[in-house]
Amino acid sequence: MQCAAYNAQAFAAVMHDPRVQTVVLAGYWAAPFAGDAGRDAYADPQDMADHGVATSLARLDVALRNTTQILANAHKHVVVLGDVPQFRFDPAKEAVTAFMPMRLHAEHMLDPSFRTVGDVAPPALLTVPAQPVADVVRRAVADGQDVSYFALADGLCSPAGCKFRSGDNPFYVDPQHLSRAGADFLMARLDGLLPVMGEPMARIAAQPPIPTTPLPVSDATQVAIH
């Protein structure tokens, strides 16, 4: 309920701010259907019960259709981003392993069948979600006016597999979240979907990395983190 209330407030702020012309909707859409998701599901604030996979997918479909339509009616350009590819391994750890000889040797001893081709994980190392989540997201936004869709997996994958690093630069910080290098790689491919930015996304991607100066954290937050 706290999450739903937070989202409602954020949505209202975006809707009533004329400076916001483009809204990007992104999420780990397949999360409730992952193997380690437990009893996660897409919930309705008016009916929090889990009624099964079909209902969960239907709730996702309805929510995306309603959200994009409301934003479009408010004269916002909407960009919906599909999930990044799923791997049978942790792409962040594998990117690090590639330039650590001892760890790489141990990996090959423990699993001789594990092989990536340079910066690309072949199809055998990819995990296709059991549920058609990507199709649900794509169909939900296909008919919307002033709504664009970009599948992040399409920007990273080809028939040969999915890119998870560029040399020594990992594209992920964990199995699902992109690193700065991965985000920059995809930002350059989003050029044209964000027309109000005023400059090509490739120029944005070429900017220096965001400073990572530690921010002050309250005692209460430190306790919550640990």
PDB file of C-alpha atoms in Angstrom:
ATOM      1  CA  MET A   1       0.000   0.000   0.000  1.00  0.00           C
ATOM      2  CA  GLN A   2       2.915   2.361   0.722  1.00  0.00           C
ATOM      3  CA  CYS A   3       4.313   1.676  -2.748  1.00  0.00           C
ATOM      4  CA  ALA A   4       0.926   2.354  -4.358  1.00  0.00           C
ATOM      5  CA  ALA A   5       0.567   5.634  -2.431  1.00  0.00           C
ATOM      6  CA  TYR A   6       4.075   6.742  -3.414  1.00  0.00           C
ATOM      7  CA  ASN A   7       3.425   5.970  -7.079  1.00  0.00           C
ATOM      8  CA  ALA A   8       0.129   7.870  -6.977  1.00  0.00           C
ATOM      9  CA  GLN A   9       1.865  10.967  -5.611  1.00  0.00           C
ATOM     10  CA  ALA A  10       4.692  10.747  -8.154  1.00  0.00           C
ATOM     11  CA  PHE A  11       2.180  10.273 -10.963  1.00  0.00           C
ATOM     12  CA  ALA A  12       0.166  13.312  -9.860  1.00  0.00           C
ATOM     13  CA  ALA A  13       3.321  15.448  -9.696  1.00  0.00           C
ATOM     14  CA  VAL A  14       4.272  14.490 -13.269  1.00  0.00           C
ATOM     15  CA  MET A  15       0.753  14.980 -14.587  1.00  0.00           C
ATOM     16  CA  HIS A  16       0.453  18.539 -13.239  1.00  0.00           C
ATOM     17  CA  ASP A  17       3.937  19.785 -14.142  1.00  0.00           C
ATOM     18  CA  PRO A  18       3.915  21.419 -17.603  1.00  0.00           C
ATOM     19  CA  ARG A  19       7.714  21.267 -17.707  1.00  0.00           C
ATOM     20  CA  VAL A  20       7.512  17.470 -17.944  1.00  0.00           C
ATOM     21  CA  GLN A  21       6.938  16.718 -21.603  1.00  0.00           C
ATOM     22  CA  THR A  22       8.297  13.186 -21.849  1.00  0.00           C
ATOM     23  CA  VAL A  23       7.650  10.391 -19.350  1.00  0.00           C
ATOM     24  CA  VAL A  24       9.709   7.201 -19.416  1.00  0.00           C
ATOM     25  CA  LEU A  25       8.106   4.131 -17.853  1.00  0.00           C
ATOM     26  CA  ALA A  26      10.596   1.426 -16.956  1.00  0.00           C
ATOM     27  CA  GLY A  27      10.491  -1.488 -14.582  1.00  0.00           C
ATOM     28  CA  TYR A  28      11.522  -5.064 -14.070  1.00  0.00           C
ATOM     29  CA  TRP A  29       8.262  -6.205 -15.661  1.00  0.00           C
ATOM     30  CA  ALA A  30       9.078  -9.916 -15.439  1.00  0.00           C
ATOM     31  CA  ALA A  31      10.059  -9.773 -11.758  1.00  0.00           C
ATOM     32  CA  PRO A  32       6.916 -11.449 -10.336  1.00  0.00           C
ATOM     33  CA  PHE A  33       7.436 -14.394 -12.681  1.00  0.00           C
ATOM     34  CA  ALA A  34      11.139 -15.013 -12.004  1.00  0.00           C
ATOM     35  CA  GLY A  35      12.169 -18.315 -10.500  1.00  0.00           C
ATOM     36  CA  ASP A  36      13.095 -16.695  -7.179  1.00  0.00           C
ATOM     37  CA  ALA A  37      10.078 -14.369  -6.988  1.00  0.00           C
ATOM     38  CA  GLY A  38       8.329 -16.390  -4.303  1.00  0.00           C
ATOM     39  CA  ARG A  39       4.713 -15.223  -4.016  1.00  0.00           C
ATOM     40  CA  ASP A  40       5.228 -11.915  -5.813  1.00  0.00           C
ATOM     41  CA  ALA A  41       2.461 -10.810  -8.170  1.00  0.00           C
ATOM     42  CA  TYR A  42       0.995  -7.692  -9.725  1.00  0.00           C
ATOM     43  CA  ALA A  43      -1.439  -6.360  -7.146  1.00  0.00           C
ATOM     44  CA  ASP A  44      -4.536  -4.220  -7.319  1.00  0.00           C
ATOM     45  CA  PRO A  45      -4.687  -1.759  -4.369  1.00  0.00           C
ATOM     46  CA  GLN A  46      -8.396  -2.567  -4.153  1.00  0.00           C
ATOM     47  CA  ASP A  47      -7.773  -6.317  -4.209  1.00  0.00           C
ATOM     48  CA  MET A  48      -4.366  -7.338  -2.892  1.00  0.00           C
ATOM     49  CA  ALA A  49      -4.998 -11.085  -3.219  1.00  0.00           C
ATOM     50  CA  ASP A  50      -2.921 -13.151  -5.626  1.00  0.00           C
ATOM     51  CA  HIS A  51      -5.343 -14.741  -8.093  1.00  0.00           C
ATOM     52  CA  GLY A  52      -2.673 -16.483 -10.163  1.00  0.00           C
ATOM     53  CA  VAL A  53      -0.424 -15.800 -13.137  1.00  0.00           C
ATOM     54  CA  ALA A  54      -3.191 -15.028 -15.635  1.00  0.00           C
ATOM     55  CA  THR A  55      -4.711 -12.379 -13.355  1.00  0.00           C
ATOM     56  CA  SER A  56      -1.283 -10.910 -12.632  1.00  0.00           C
ATOM     57  CA  LEU A  57      -0.531 -10.557 -16.344  1.00  0.00           C
ATOM     58  CA  ALA A  58      -3.979  -9.064 -16.957  1.00  0.00           C
ATOM     59  CA  ARG A  59      -3.393  -6.484 -14.218  1.00  0.00           C
ATOM     60  CA  LEU A  60      -0.075  -5.510 -15.813  1.00  0.00           C
ATOM     61  CA  ASP A  61      -1.765  -5.158 -19.206  1.00  0.00           C
ATOM     62  CA  VAL A  62      -4.600  -2.975 -17.881  1.00  0.00           C
ATOM     63  CA  ALA A  63      -2.294  -0.815 -15.768  1.00  0.00           C
ATOM     64  CA  LEU A  64       0.053  -0.082 -18.672  1.00  0.00           C
ATOM     65  CA  ARG A  65      -2.793   0.699 -21.053  1.00  0.00           C
ATOM     66  CA  ASN A  66      -4.478   3.030 -18.555  1.00  0.00           C
ATOM     67  CA  THR A  67      -1.258   4.744 -17.495  1.00  0.00           C
ATOM     68  CA  THR A  68       0.026   5.440 -20.998  1.00  0.00           C
ATOM     69  CA  GLN A  69      -3.402   6.657 -22.157  1.00  0.00           C
ATOM     70  CA  ILE A  70      -3.829   9.038 -19.217  1.00  0.00           C
ATOM     71  CA  LEU A  71      -0.350  10.484 -19.783  1.00  0.00           C
ATOM     72  CA  ALA A  72      -0.935  10.824 -23.520  1.00  0.00           C
ATOM     73  CA  ASN A  73      -4.256  12.580 -22.872  1.00  0.00           C
ATOM     74  CA  ALA A  74      -2.307  15.035 -20.703  1.00  0.00           C
ATOM     75  CA  HIS A  75      -0.113  15.768 -23.756  1.00  0.00           C
ATOM     76  CA  LYS A  76       2.909  13.869 -22.470  1.00  0.00           C
ATOM     77  CA  HIS A  77       5.053  11.828 -24.824  1.00  0.00           C
ATOM     78  CA  VAL A  78       5.418   8.386 -23.259  1.00  0.00           C
ATOM     79  CA  VAL A  79       8.347   6.013 -23.742  1.00  0.00           C
ATOM     80  CA  VAL A  80       7.965   2.477 -22.365  1.00  0.00           C
ATOM     81  CA  LEU A  81      11.146   0.438 -21.941  1.00  0.00           C
ATOM     82  CA  GLY A  82      11.037  -3.355 -22.057  1.00  0.00           C
ATOM     83  CA  ASP A  83      13.135  -5.601 -19.815  1.00  0.00           C
ATOM     84  CA  VAL A  84      16.838  -6.207 -20.251  1.00  0.00           C
ATOM     85  CA  PRO A  85      17.759  -9.789 -21.234  1.00  0.00           C
ATOM     86  CA  GLN A  86      17.855 -12.517 -18.602  1.00  0.00           C
ATOM     87  CA  PHE A  87      20.983 -14.612 -18.083  1.00  0.00           C
ATOM     88  CA  ARG A  88      21.799 -17.997 -16.560  1.00  0.00           C
ATOM     89  CA  PHE A  89      24.681 -16.276 -14.757  1.00  0.00           C
ATOM     90  CA  ASP A  90      25.396 -12.975 -13.044  1.00  0.00           C
ATOM     91  CA  PRO A  91      26.632 -10.731 -15.899  1.00  0.00           C
ATOM     92  CA  ALA A  92      28.263  -8.275 -13.484  1.00  0.00           C
ATOM     93  CA  LYS A  93      30.376 -10.971 -11.834  1.00  0.00           C
ATOM     94  CA  GLU A  94      31.247 -12.591 -15.152  1.00  0.00           C
ATOM     95  CA  ALA A  95      32.479  -9.276 -16.568  1.00  0.00           C
ATOM     96  CA  VAL A  96      34.832  -8.973 -13.586  1.00  0.00           C
ATOM     97  CA  THR A  97      35.912 -12.617 -13.845  1.00  0.00           C
ATOM     98  CA  ALA A  98      37.083 -12.071 -17.420  1.00  0.00           C
ATOM     99  CA  PHE A  99      40.143 -10.086 -16.312  1.00  0.00           C
ATOM    100  CA  MET A 100      40.908 -12.051 -13.107  1.00  0.00           C
ATOM    101  CA  PRO A 101      42.982 -15.062 -14.315  1.00  0.00           C
ATOM    102  CA  MET A 102      42.644 -17.164 -11.152  1.00  0.00           C
ATOM    103  CA  ARG A 103      38.883 -16.709 -10.958  1.00  0.00           C
ATOM    104  CA  LEU A 104      38.551 -17.396 -14.689  1.00  0.00           C
ATOM    105  CA  HIS A 105      40.578 -20.617 -14.288  1.00  0.00           C
ATOM    106  CA  ALA A 106      38.407 -21.716 -11.368  1.00  0.00           C
ATOM    107  CA  GLU A 107      35.259 -20.988 -13.379  1.00  0.00           C
ATOM    108  CA  HIS A 108      36.423 -23.172 -16.250  1.00  0.00           C
ATOM    109  CA  MET A 109      37.312 -25.993 -13.848  1.00  0.00           C
ATOM    110  CA  LEU A 110      33.932 -25.860 -12.100  1.00  0.00           C
ATOM    111  CA  ASP A 111      31.904 -25.593 -15.303  1.00  0.00           C
ATOM    112  CA  PRO A 112      33.849 -26.489 -18.476  1.00  0.00           C
ATOM    113  CA  SER A 113      30.675 -26.009 -20.552  1.00  0.00           C
ATOM    114  CA  PHE A 114      30.392 -22.334 -19.608  1.00  0.00           C
ATOM    115  CA  ARG A 115      31.664 -20.231 -22.493  1.00  0.00           C
ATOM    116  CA  THR A 116      30.932 -16.673 -23.563  1.00  0.00           C
ATOM    117  CA  VAL A 117      31.994 -15.335 -26.933  1.00  0.00           C
ATOM    118  CA  GLY A 118      33.922 -12.173 -26.169  1.00  0.00           C
ATOM    119  CA  ASP A 119      31.400  -9.680 -24.817  1.00  0.00           C
ATOM    120  CA  VAL A 120      28.357 -11.723 -25.830  1.00  0.00           C
ATOM    121  CA  ALA A 121      26.500 -14.467 -23.966  1.00  0.00           C
ATOM    122  CA  PRO A 122      25.237 -17.040 -26.515  1.00  0.00           C
ATOM    123  CA  PRO A 123      21.588 -18.213 -26.491  1.00  0.00           C
ATOM    124  CA  ALA A 124      22.482 -21.264 -24.376  1.00  0.00           C
ATOM    125  CA  LEU A 125      23.383 -18.915 -21.504  1.00  0.00           C
ATOM    126  CA  LEU A 126      20.172 -16.883 -21.741  1.00  0.00           C
ATOM    127  CA  THR A 127      17.035 -17.506 -19.722  1.00  0.00           C
ATOM    128  CA  VAL A 128      13.743 -16.915 -21.500  1.00  0.00           C
ATOM    129  CA  PRO A 129      11.005 -16.023 -18.978  1.00  0.00           C
ATOM    130  CA  ALA A 130       8.352 -18.730 -18.772  1.00  0.00           C
ATOM    131  CA  GLN A 131       5.567 -16.182 -19.029  1.00  0.00           C
ATOM    132  CA  PRO A 132       5.054 -13.941 -22.099  1.00  0.00           C
ATOM    133  CA  VAL A 133       5.714 -10.770 -20.122  1.00  0.00           C
ATOM    134  CA  ALA A 134       7.554  -8.980 -22.930  1.00  0.00           C
ATOM    135  CA  ASP A 135       4.645  -9.624 -25.319  1.00  0.00           C
ATOM    136  CA  VAL A 136       2.151  -8.302 -22.768  1.00  0.00           C
ATOM    137  CA  VAL A 137       4.124  -5.067 -22.349  1.00  0.00           C
ATOM    138  CA  ARG A 138       4.609  -4.639 -26.094  1.00  0.00           C
ATOM    139  CA  ARG A 139       0.925  -5.234 -26.912  1.00  0.00           C
ATOM    140  CA  ALA A 140      -0.248  -2.986 -24.074  1.00  0.00           C
ATOM    141  CA  VAL A 141       1.457   0.053 -25.597  1.00  0.00           C
ATOM    142  CA  ALA A 142       1.178  -0.827 -29.289  1.00  0.00           C
ATOM    143  CA  ASP A 143      -2.112   0.966 -29.868  1.00  0.00           C
ATOM    144  CA  GLY A 144      -1.418   4.049 -27.774  1.00  0.00           C
ATOM    145  CA  GLN A 145      -1.084   7.407 -29.470  1.00  0.00           C
ATOM    146  CA  ASP A 146       2.110   9.370 -28.741  1.00  0.00           C
ATOM    147  CA  VAL A 147       3.536   6.270 -27.031  1.00  0.00           C
ATOM    148  CA  SER A 148       6.871   4.755 -28.059  1.00  0.00           C
ATOM    149  CA  TYR A 149       8.210   1.339 -27.084  1.00  0.00           C
ATOM    150  CA  PHE A 150      11.828   0.246 -26.948  1.00  0.00           C
ATOM    151  CA  ALA A 151      12.824  -3.262 -25.900  1.00  0.00           C
ATOM    152  CA  LEU A 152      16.115  -2.953 -24.035  1.00  0.00           C
ATOM    153  CA  ALA A 153      16.778  -6.590 -24.893  1.00  0.00           C
ATOM    154  CA  ASP A 154      16.578  -5.704 -28.607  1.00  0.00           C
ATOM    155  CA  GLY A 155      19.276  -3.074 -28.063  1.00  0.00           C
ATOM    156  CA  LEU A 156      21.593  -5.619 -26.446  1.00  0.00           C
ATOM    157  CA  CYS A 157      20.817  -8.831 -28.308  1.00  0.00           C
ATOM    158  CA  SER A 158      21.179 -10.382 -31.737  1.00  0.00           C
ATOM    159  CA  PRO A 159      20.741 -13.961 -33.002  1.00  0.00           C
ATOM    160  CA  ALA A 160      24.281 -14.628 -31.721  1.00  0.00           C
ATOM    161  CA  GLY A 161      23.364 -13.749 -28.135  1.00  0.00           C
ATOM    162  CA  CYS A 162      23.235 -10.769 -25.767  1.00  0.00           C
ATOM    163  CA  LYS A 163      25.976  -8.271 -25.007  1.00  0.00           C
ATOM    164  CA  PHE A 164      26.787  -8.003 -21.288  1.00  0.00           C
ATOM    165  CA  ARG A 165      30.049  -6.041 -21.319  1.00  0.00           C
ATOM    166  CA  SER A 166      32.336  -3.972 -23.516  1.00  0.00           C
ATOM    167  CA  GLY A 167      35.908  -5.011 -22.869  1.00  0.00           C
ATOM    168  CA  ASP A 168      36.562  -4.412 -19.190  1.00  0.00           C
ATOM    169  CA  ASN A 169      33.349  -2.419 -18.721  1.00  0.00           C
ATOM    170  CA  PRO A 170      30.451  -4.496 -17.328  1.00  0.00           C
ATOM    171  CA  PHE A 171      26.989  -3.550 -18.564  1.00  0.00           C
ATOM    172  CA  TYR A 172      25.356  -4.647 -15.295  1.00  0.00           C
ATOM    173  CA  VAL A 173      25.847  -4.100 -11.565  1.00  0.00           C
ATOM    174  CA  ASP A 174      23.832  -7.227 -10.730  1.00  0.00           C
ATOM    175  CA  PRO A 175      21.746  -9.745 -12.717  1.00  0.00           C
ATOM    176  CA  GLN A 176      19.189  -7.113 -13.750  1.00  0.00           C
ATOM    177  CA  HIS A 177      20.280  -3.479 -13.192  1.00  0.00           C
ATOM    178  CA  LEU A 178      22.367  -1.735 -15.839  1.00  0.00           C
ATOM    179  CA  SER A 179      25.679  -0.100 -15.008  1.00  0.00           C
ATOM    180  CA  ARG A 180      26.608   3.341 -16.309  1.00  0.00           C
ATOM    181  CA  ALA A 181      28.388   1.689 -19.262  1.00  0.00           C
ATOM    182  CA  GLY A 182      25.329  -0.413 -20.097  1.00  0.00           C
ATOM    183  CA  ALA A 183      23.003   2.560 -19.752  1.00  0.00           C
ATOM    184  CA  ASP A 184      25.220   4.715 -21.989  1.00  0.00           C
ATOM    185  CA  PHE A 185      25.312   1.932 -24.608  1.00  0.00           C
ATOM    186  CA  LEU A 186      21.513   1.829 -24.732  1.00  0.00           C
ATOM    187  CA  MET A 187      21.052   5.601 -24.454  1.00  0.00           C
ATOM    188  CA  ALA A 188      22.859   5.995 -27.764  1.00  0.00           C
ATOM    189  CA  ARG A 189      20.259   3.666 -29.312  1.00  0.00           C
ATOM    190  CA  LEU A 190      17.338   5.627 -27.880  1.00  0.00           C
ATOM    191  CA  ASP A 191      18.083   8.636 -30.079  1.00  0.00           C
ATOM    192  CA  GLY A 192      14.810   9.870 -31.573  1.00  0.00           C
ATOM    193  CA  LEU A 193      12.514   8.426 -28.905  1.00  0.00           C
ATOM    194  CA  LEU A 194      13.038  11.426 -26.628  1.00  0.00           C
ATOM    195  CA  PRO A 195      12.325  14.353 -28.959  1.00  0.00           C
ATOM    196  CA  VAL A 196      12.144  17.028 -26.255  1.00  0.00           C
ATOM    197  CA  MET A 197      15.702  16.567 -25.021  1.00  0.00           C
ATOM    198  CA  GLY A 198      17.005  18.993 -27.626  1.00  0.00           C
ATOM    199  CA  GLU A 199      20.192  17.106 -28.445  1.00  0.00           C
ATOM    200  CA  PRO A 200      20.960  13.599 -29.721  1.00  0.00           C
ATOM    201  CA  MET A 201      21.136  10.950 -27.049  1.00  0.00           C
ATOM    202  CA  ALA A 202      24.523   9.923 -28.408  1.00  0.00           C
ATOM    203  CA  ARG A 203      25.927  13.257 -27.170  1.00  0.00           C
ATOM    204  CA  ILE A 204      24.424  12.647 -23.750  1.00  0.00           C
ATOM    205  CA  ALA A 205      26.029   9.211 -23.636  1.00  0.00           C
ATOM    206  CA  ALA A 206      29.410  10.763 -24.475  1.00  0.00           C
ATOM    207  CA  GLN A 207      29.366  13.025 -21.428  1.00  0.00           C
ATOM    208  CA  PRO A 208      31.765  12.307 -18.532  1.00  0.00           C
ATOM    209  CA  PRO A 209      30.583   9.824 -15.889  1.00  0.00           C
ATOM    210  CA  ILE A 210      28.344  11.171 -13.146  1.00  0.00           C
ATOM    211  CA  PRO A 211      30.423  12.019 -10.041  1.00  0.00           C
ATOM    212  CA  THR A 212      30.102   9.391  -7.337  1.00  0.00           C
ATOM    213  CA  THR A 213      30.849  11.505  -4.262  1.00  0.00           C
ATOM    214  CA  PRO A 214      29.279   9.739  -1.255  1.00  0.00           C
ATOM    215  CA  LEU A 215      26.137  11.447   0.002  1.00  0.00           C
ATOM    216  CA  PRO A 216      25.535  11.984   3.722  1.00  0.00           C
ATOM    217  CA  VAL A 217      23.379   9.227   5.167  1.00  0.00           C
ATOM    218  CA  SER A 218      21.411   9.579   8.380  1.00  0.00           C
ATOM    219  CA  ASP A 219      21.922   7.180  11.291  1.00  0.00           C
ATOM    220  CA  ALA A 220      18.421   5.819  10.777  1.00  0.00           C
ATOM    221  CA  THR A 221      19.097   5.123   7.096  1.00  0.00           C
ATOM    222  CA  GLN A 222      22.381   3.383   7.922  1.00  0.00           C
ATOM    223  CA  VAL A 223      20.557   1.127  10.361  1.00  0.00           C
ATOM    224  CA  ALA A 224      17.899   0.351   7.711  1.00  0.00           C
ATOM    225  CA  ILE A 225      20.571  -0.485   5.132  1.00  0.00           C
ATOM    226  CA  HIS A 226      22.396  -2.879   7.440  1.00  0.00           C
TER     227      HIS A 226
END
